[in-house]
């Protein structure tokens, strides 16, 4: 089977991307910490991923494969990683959920480097398309962009199994957060 073409997402891809990410992160430690209730997880996670998509789609920094089945949402170095998620999410969440999201966002961003970098904010593949190498392919598209800029790439993961997967793809652990969920900050030097 051939791998579908990697494309840069457009607003028309939003629904497919959000559906894939909600399904991909259903057991993710941080998403379940932020949205622990089974009944509200799909709605809250969809608002979360939709917000991230909306913030970045016009920066041409979201790569997809398979009609949105695999997605890498990157933040370019000129973007505003420090912006509060509250503005776009307040209408979707009760105060306690919004506080959890803001607290995690603050903790992660305080641990990120101060030098310019490309940030892999979300990498996910719909479970129906898992195991095809598509996640690695869309990740590489962003890494190529970072390399073209001569900049490192940064990500964070709260899934311990992902740490080794990312290491095999050339990432190194650069930091660690113990709270609210163990989270590894990883870096890939510029190539």
Short mmCIF file of C-alpha atoms in Angstrom, two decimals:
data_model
loop_
_atom_site.label_atom_id
_atom_site.label_comp_id
_atom_site.label_asym_id
_atom_site.label_seq_id
_atom_site.Cartn_x
_atom_site.Cartn_y
_atom_site.Cartn_z
CA UNK A 1 0.00 0.00 0.00
CA UNK A 2 1.30 3.47 -0.85
CA UNK A 3 1.27 6.29 1.63
CA UNK A 4 -1.17 9.08 0.74
CA UNK A 5 0.19 12.52 0.00
CA UNK A 6 1.02 14.80 2.90
CA UNK A 7 -0.91 18.04 2.63
CA UNK A 8 -1.07 21.29 4.54
CA UNK A 9 -4.46 21.56 6.22
CA UNK A 10 -7.03 24.11 5.16
CA UNK A 11 -10.16 25.20 7.03
CA UNK A 12 -12.07 22.55 5.05
CA UNK A 13 -10.07 19.85 6.89
CA UNK A 14 -11.14 20.99 10.36
CA UNK A 15 -13.89 18.44 11.05
CA UNK A 16 -11.83 15.44 9.89
CA UNK A 17 -8.76 16.60 11.84
CA UNK A 18 -10.74 17.18 15.04
CA UNK A 19 -12.49 13.79 14.75
CA UNK A 20 -9.15 12.03 14.30
CA UNK A 21 -7.51 13.79 17.24
CA UNK A 22 -10.43 13.22 19.61
CA UNK A 23 -10.24 9.50 18.79
CA UNK A 24 -6.42 9.38 18.92
CA UNK A 25 -6.16 10.98 22.37
CA UNK A 26 -9.01 9.18 24.14
CA UNK A 27 -6.53 7.43 26.49
CA UNK A 28 -3.84 10.13 26.58
CA UNK A 29 -2.83 10.94 30.18
CA UNK A 30 -2.99 14.73 29.93
CA UNK A 31 -6.21 14.84 27.90
CA UNK A 32 -7.83 12.54 30.46
CA UNK A 33 -6.51 14.72 33.28
CA UNK A 34 -7.99 17.79 31.61
CA UNK A 35 -11.22 16.05 30.57
CA UNK A 36 -11.73 13.02 32.87
CA UNK A 37 -15.48 12.60 32.43
CA UNK A 38 -16.40 9.99 29.79
CA UNK A 39 -19.59 11.82 28.89
CA UNK A 40 -18.00 15.22 28.27
CA UNK A 41 -14.60 14.07 26.92
CA UNK A 42 -15.67 14.02 23.23
CA UNK A 43 -17.17 17.52 23.38
CA UNK A 44 -14.38 19.08 25.46
CA UNK A 45 -11.59 17.41 23.48
CA UNK A 46 -13.23 18.53 20.21
CA UNK A 47 -13.32 22.13 21.46
CA UNK A 48 -9.65 21.84 22.54
CA UNK A 49 -8.40 20.44 19.24
CA UNK A 50 -10.67 22.73 17.24
CA UNK A 51 -9.20 25.72 19.06
CA UNK A 52 -5.64 24.59 18.30
CA UNK A 53 -6.57 23.95 14.67
CA UNK A 54 -8.19 27.37 14.30
CA UNK A 55 -5.14 29.13 15.82
CA UNK A 56 -2.70 27.47 13.43
CA UNK A 57 -4.47 26.63 10.18
CA UNK A 58 -3.69 30.01 8.61
CA UNK A 59 0.00 29.64 9.50
CA UNK A 60 0.34 26.70 7.05
CA UNK A 61 1.79 24.62 9.88
CA UNK A 62 -0.69 21.73 10.12
CA UNK A 63 0.29 18.69 8.08
CA UNK A 64 -2.19 15.89 7.40
CA UNK A 65 -2.31 12.53 5.72
CA UNK A 66 -5.21 10.35 4.68
CA UNK A 67 -7.83 13.08 4.66
CA UNK A 68 -6.99 14.15 8.21
CA UNK A 69 -6.51 10.63 9.60
CA UNK A 70 -3.01 11.60 10.74
CA UNK A 71 -2.21 15.12 11.89
CA UNK A 72 0.76 17.16 13.08
CA UNK A 73 -0.11 20.61 14.41
CA UNK A 74 3.04 22.72 14.60
CA UNK A 75 3.54 26.23 15.96
CA UNK A 76 6.07 28.29 13.98
CA UNK A 77 8.66 30.26 15.94
CA UNK A 78 6.97 33.54 15.06
CA UNK A 79 3.70 32.35 16.62
CA UNK A 80 2.49 33.17 20.10
CA UNK A 81 2.89 30.09 22.26
CA UNK A 82 2.37 32.14 25.37
CA UNK A 83 -1.17 33.17 24.48
CA UNK A 84 -3.87 32.17 26.94
CA UNK A 85 -6.21 29.40 25.80
CA UNK A 86 -9.04 31.04 27.71
CA UNK A 87 -10.06 33.43 24.95
CA UNK A 88 -11.15 30.73 22.53
CA UNK A 89 -12.17 28.07 25.02
CA UNK A 90 -14.04 29.95 27.73
CA UNK A 91 -17.35 29.56 25.92
CA UNK A 92 -16.89 25.77 25.75
CA UNK A 93 -15.83 24.88 29.28
CA UNK A 94 -17.05 25.34 32.83
CA UNK A 95 -14.67 27.21 35.14
CA UNK A 96 -13.05 24.09 36.62
CA UNK A 97 -12.18 22.62 33.21
CA UNK A 98 -10.90 25.96 31.95
CA UNK A 99 -8.73 26.27 35.07
CA UNK A 100 -7.19 22.82 34.43
CA UNK A 101 -6.44 23.67 30.81
CA UNK A 102 -4.92 27.03 31.76
CA UNK A 103 -2.85 25.50 34.57
CA UNK A 104 -1.39 22.84 32.28
CA UNK A 105 -0.75 25.39 29.53
CA UNK A 106 1.05 27.67 32.00
CA UNK A 107 3.19 24.82 33.39
CA UNK A 108 4.27 23.59 29.97
CA UNK A 109 5.03 27.00 28.56
CA UNK A 110 7.09 27.93 31.61
CA UNK A 111 9.25 24.86 30.92
CA UNK A 112 9.85 25.61 27.24
CA UNK A 113 13.08 27.23 26.03
CA UNK A 114 13.36 30.95 25.46
CA UNK A 115 15.20 30.64 22.12
CA UNK A 116 13.31 30.33 18.80
CA UNK A 117 12.03 26.85 17.93
CA UNK A 118 9.32 24.99 16.07
CA UNK A 119 6.80 23.47 18.47
CA UNK A 120 5.03 20.18 17.74
CA UNK A 121 1.89 20.83 19.76
CA UNK A 122 -0.15 17.83 18.61
CA UNK A 123 0.71 14.64 16.76
CA UNK A 124 -2.04 12.08 16.39
CA UNK A 125 -3.43 9.39 14.13
CA UNK A 126 -6.98 8.09 14.17
CA UNK A 127 -6.92 4.54 15.63
CA UNK A 128 -8.37 3.16 12.37
CA UNK A 129 -5.19 4.32 10.56
CA UNK A 130 -2.62 3.54 13.27
CA UNK A 131 0.45 1.44 12.54
CA UNK A 132 1.00 2.72 9.00
CA UNK A 133 3.80 5.17 9.82
CA UNK A 134 1.62 8.14 8.97
CA UNK A 135 2.29 9.91 12.26
CA UNK A 136 6.02 9.78 11.67
CA UNK A 137 5.48 11.04 8.11
CA UNK A 138 3.49 14.14 9.13
CA UNK A 139 5.95 14.78 11.96
CA UNK A 140 8.83 14.72 9.46
CA UNK A 141 7.12 17.39 7.36
CA UNK A 142 7.30 19.81 10.28
CA UNK A 143 10.83 18.73 11.14
CA UNK A 144 11.87 19.51 7.57
CA UNK A 145 10.39 22.99 7.95
CA UNK A 146 12.28 23.50 11.23
CA UNK A 147 15.49 22.28 9.59
CA UNK A 148 14.98 24.66 6.66
CA UNK A 149 14.80 27.48 9.22
CA UNK A 150 17.88 26.14 11.02
CA UNK A 151 15.88 25.82 14.25
CA UNK A 152 15.35 23.05 16.78
CA UNK A 153 11.98 21.40 17.31
CA UNK A 154 10.32 21.00 20.71
CA UNK A 155 7.39 18.87 21.88
CA UNK A 156 5.90 17.62 25.10
CA UNK A 157 4.30 14.27 25.83
CA UNK A 158 2.57 12.91 28.87
CA UNK A 159 2.45 9.39 27.48
CA UNK A 160 5.48 7.42 28.74
CA UNK A 161 5.30 5.03 25.77
CA UNK A 162 5.76 7.97 23.40
CA UNK A 163 9.11 8.94 24.92
CA UNK A 164 10.85 5.93 23.37
CA UNK A 165 9.00 6.36 20.07
CA UNK A 166 10.19 9.95 19.86
CA UNK A 167 13.75 8.96 20.87
CA UNK A 168 13.87 6.53 17.96
CA UNK A 169 12.84 9.43 15.70
CA UNK A 170 15.79 11.55 16.90
CA UNK A 171 14.24 13.45 19.82
CA UNK A 172 16.01 13.88 23.17
CA UNK A 173 14.50 14.52 26.60
CA UNK A 174 15.24 18.14 27.49
CA UNK A 175 13.07 18.54 30.59
CA UNK A 176 10.43 16.99 32.79
CA UNK A 177 7.33 18.22 34.62
CA UNK A 178 5.97 16.15 37.49
CA UNK A 179 2.62 17.93 37.81
CA UNK A 180 -0.25 17.78 37.02
CA UNK A 181 0.72 14.68 35.02
CA UNK A 182 4.29 13.50 34.37
CA UNK A 183 5.26 15.25 31.15
CA UNK A 184 8.47 15.05 29.13
CA UNK A 185 9.74 18.04 27.17
CA UNK A 186 11.69 16.76 24.16
CA UNK A 187 13.90 18.50 21.64
CA UNK A 188 15.28 17.65 18.25
CA UNK A 189 18.32 19.74 17.34
CA UNK A 190 18.35 21.51 13.98
CA UNK A 191 19.64 19.39 11.13
#
